[in-house]
Amino acid sequence: MKDVQVEQPGTKPGDPVLTPEEFAKANEIYFQRCAGCHGVLRKGATGKPLTTDITKKNGYEYLRDFIT
């Protein structure tokens, strides 16, 4: 059952689903590269807020293209 992936609330069909390992790595990267400006709670500091009410509205493709 550990390989079963369930869609997360608020995602569209086809959006990628992170495994727990991928989520842990993404979290590590955020704290290394992003938290300094966007804040530990993603509410913004010197950078814009990245809270889910904003990021989910823009969608996965927007975020992927913006980040990469």
Coordinates of C-alpha atoms in Angstrom, one line a residue:
M1 CA 0.0 0.0 0.0
K2 CA 2.9 2.4 0.4
D3 CA 3.2 2.9 -3.4
V4 CA -0.5 3.9 -3.7
Q5 CA -0.8 7.6 -4.5
V6 CA -3.9 9.5 -3.7
E7 CA -4.8 12.9 -5.3
Q8 CA -4.5 15.7 -2.9
P9 CA -7.5 18.0 -2.3
G10 CA -7.4 21.1 -4.5
T11 CA -5.4 19.4 -7.3
K12 CA -6.5 18.9 -10.8
P13 CA -6.4 15.4 -12.5
G14 CA -3.0 15.0 -13.9
D15 CA -1.2 17.2 -11.4
P16 CA 1.8 15.4 -10.0
V17 CA 1.5 13.8 -6.5
L18 CA 4.6 13.9 -4.3
T19 CA 5.7 10.8 -2.5
P20 CA 6.7 11.4 1.2
E21 CA 10.3 11.3 0.1
E22 CA 9.8 13.9 -2.6
F23 CA 7.9 16.1 -0.2
A24 CA 10.7 15.9 2.3
K25 CA 13.3 16.9 -0.4
A26 CA 11.1 19.7 -1.6
N27 CA 10.7 21.0 2.0
E28 CA 14.5 20.9 2.4
I29 CA 15.0 22.8 -0.8
Y30 CA 12.5 25.4 0.2
F31 CA 14.2 26.1 3.5
Q32 CA 17.6 26.2 1.9
R33 CA 16.7 28.5 -1.0
C34 CA 13.4 30.2 -0.5
A35 CA 12.5 30.7 3.2
G36 CA 15.0 33.6 3.6
C37 CA 12.8 35.8 1.4
H38 CA 9.4 34.1 1.5
G39 CA 9.4 33.3 5.2
V40 CA 9.3 30.1 7.2
L41 CA 5.5 30.0 7.0
R42 CA 5.4 31.2 3.4
K43 CA 3.6 34.4 4.4
G44 CA 6.2 36.7 2.9
A45 CA 9.2 38.6 4.2
T46 CA 11.2 40.5 1.6
G47 CA 9.6 38.2 -1.0
K48 CA 5.9 37.8 -1.8
P49 CA 3.8 35.4 0.2
L50 CA 3.5 31.8 -1.1
T51 CA 0.4 30.7 0.9
T52 CA -1.8 28.0 -0.6
D53 CA -4.7 30.4 -1.2
I54 CA -2.4 32.1 -3.7
T55 CA -0.4 29.2 -5.1
K56 CA -3.4 26.8 -5.6
K57 CA -5.2 29.5 -7.5
N58 CA -2.3 29.9 -10.0
G59 CA -2.0 26.1 -10.5
Y60 CA 0.8 23.6 -10.9
E61 CA 1.9 24.7 -14.4
Y62 CA 2.3 28.3 -13.4
L63 CA 4.3 27.4 -10.3
R64 CA 6.5 24.9 -12.2
D65 CA 7.3 27.5 -14.9
F66 CA 7.9 30.3 -12.4
I67 CA 10.2 28.2 -10.1
T68 CA 12.2 26.5 -12.9

